[in-house]
XYZ file of C-alpha atoms in Angstrom:
87
model
C 2.547 12.147 -12.404
C 0.113 11.381 -9.743
C -1.245 8.431 -11.461
C 2.222 7.249 -12.176
C 3.133 7.507 -8.477
C 0.147 5.491 -7.640
C 0.643 2.858 -10.160
C 4.313 2.600 -9.400
C 3.901 2.513 -5.583
C 1.344 -0.224 -5.887
C 3.283 -2.164 -8.488
C 6.396 -2.385 -6.252
C 4.678 -3.255 -3.169
C 2.449 -5.893 -4.902
C 5.413 -7.541 -6.590
C 7.370 -7.807 -3.436
C 4.312 -9.274 -1.785
C 3.821 -11.859 -4.382
C 7.453 -12.785 -4.097
C 6.748 -13.512 -0.427
C 3.434 -15.283 -0.903
C 3.744 -17.875 -3.620
C 0.105 -19.076 -3.555
C -1.501 -15.692 -4.243
C -2.998 -14.821 -7.576
C -2.056 -11.838 -9.402
C -5.595 -10.608 -9.351
C -6.158 -11.160 -5.654
C -8.699 -8.792 -3.925
C -5.789 -7.472 -1.856
C -4.367 -5.864 -4.953
C -7.600 -3.833 -5.465
C -7.624 -2.932 -1.857
C -4.118 -1.780 -1.944
C -4.749 0.413 -5.020
C -7.807 1.968 -3.326
C -5.840 2.752 -0.162
C -2.719 4.294 -2.110
C -5.384 6.298 -4.200
C -6.924 7.563 -0.967
C -3.646 8.577 0.401
C -2.709 10.443 -2.916
C -6.200 12.123 -2.836
C -5.567 13.181 0.691
C -2.516 15.318 -0.632
C 0.515 12.765 -0.512
C 2.403 12.968 -3.835
C 5.729 11.599 -2.667
C 6.329 8.210 -4.443
C 8.714 6.914 -1.843
C 6.312 7.690 1.010
C 3.395 6.181 -1.103
C 5.541 2.968 -1.572
C 6.320 2.792 2.158
C 2.674 3.155 3.031
C 1.665 0.498 0.464
C 4.004 -2.105 1.967
C 2.870 -1.195 5.605
C -0.807 -1.704 4.230
C -0.114 -5.222 2.761
C 1.837 -6.191 5.739
C -0.716 -5.250 8.399
C -3.598 -6.533 6.043
C -1.857 -9.866 5.931
C -1.333 -9.974 9.681
C -4.726 -8.932 10.860
C -7.086 -9.658 7.893
C -8.724 -6.211 8.504
C -8.773 -3.316 6.114
C -9.409 -0.769 8.576
C -6.320 -1.629 10.645
C -4.299 -1.914 7.455
C -5.183 1.602 6.517
C -4.273 2.755 9.991
C -0.833 1.113 9.563
C -0.295 2.763 6.127
C -1.331 6.244 7.584
C 1.178 5.675 10.453
C 4.050 4.778 8.136
C 3.157 7.778 6.037
C 3.263 10.103 9.251
C 6.586 8.587 10.216
C 8.064 9.086 6.866
C 6.939 12.693 6.762
C 8.280 13.326 10.346
C 11.577 12.023 9.417
C 12.213 14.518 6.609
C-alpha cells in the first residue's frame, strides 16, 4: 500500500498541476522532485493517502511560486502538519 499511496498522491497532484500549466512536459524535473519529496514524507512515517496528496499539492504550489526546493519541502511539511492537527 505504501508504494500505491506515493504513486497515487503524486499522480493526482501532477495531473492537476499539468492542467493548470499547459506548457509543461509530462517528464519535467518537477515531477521527479515531487516524487522524491512525497517518498521522503512516506519514509518519515506518513502513510495517509489524503495527507500525502495535500502535501504533494502544497509542494508543487510552493515550488512554482518560489522556484526553490527547500521552501517547497517546508510548505509540504507544514501542510502535512496542519492536516494532522485537524484530525
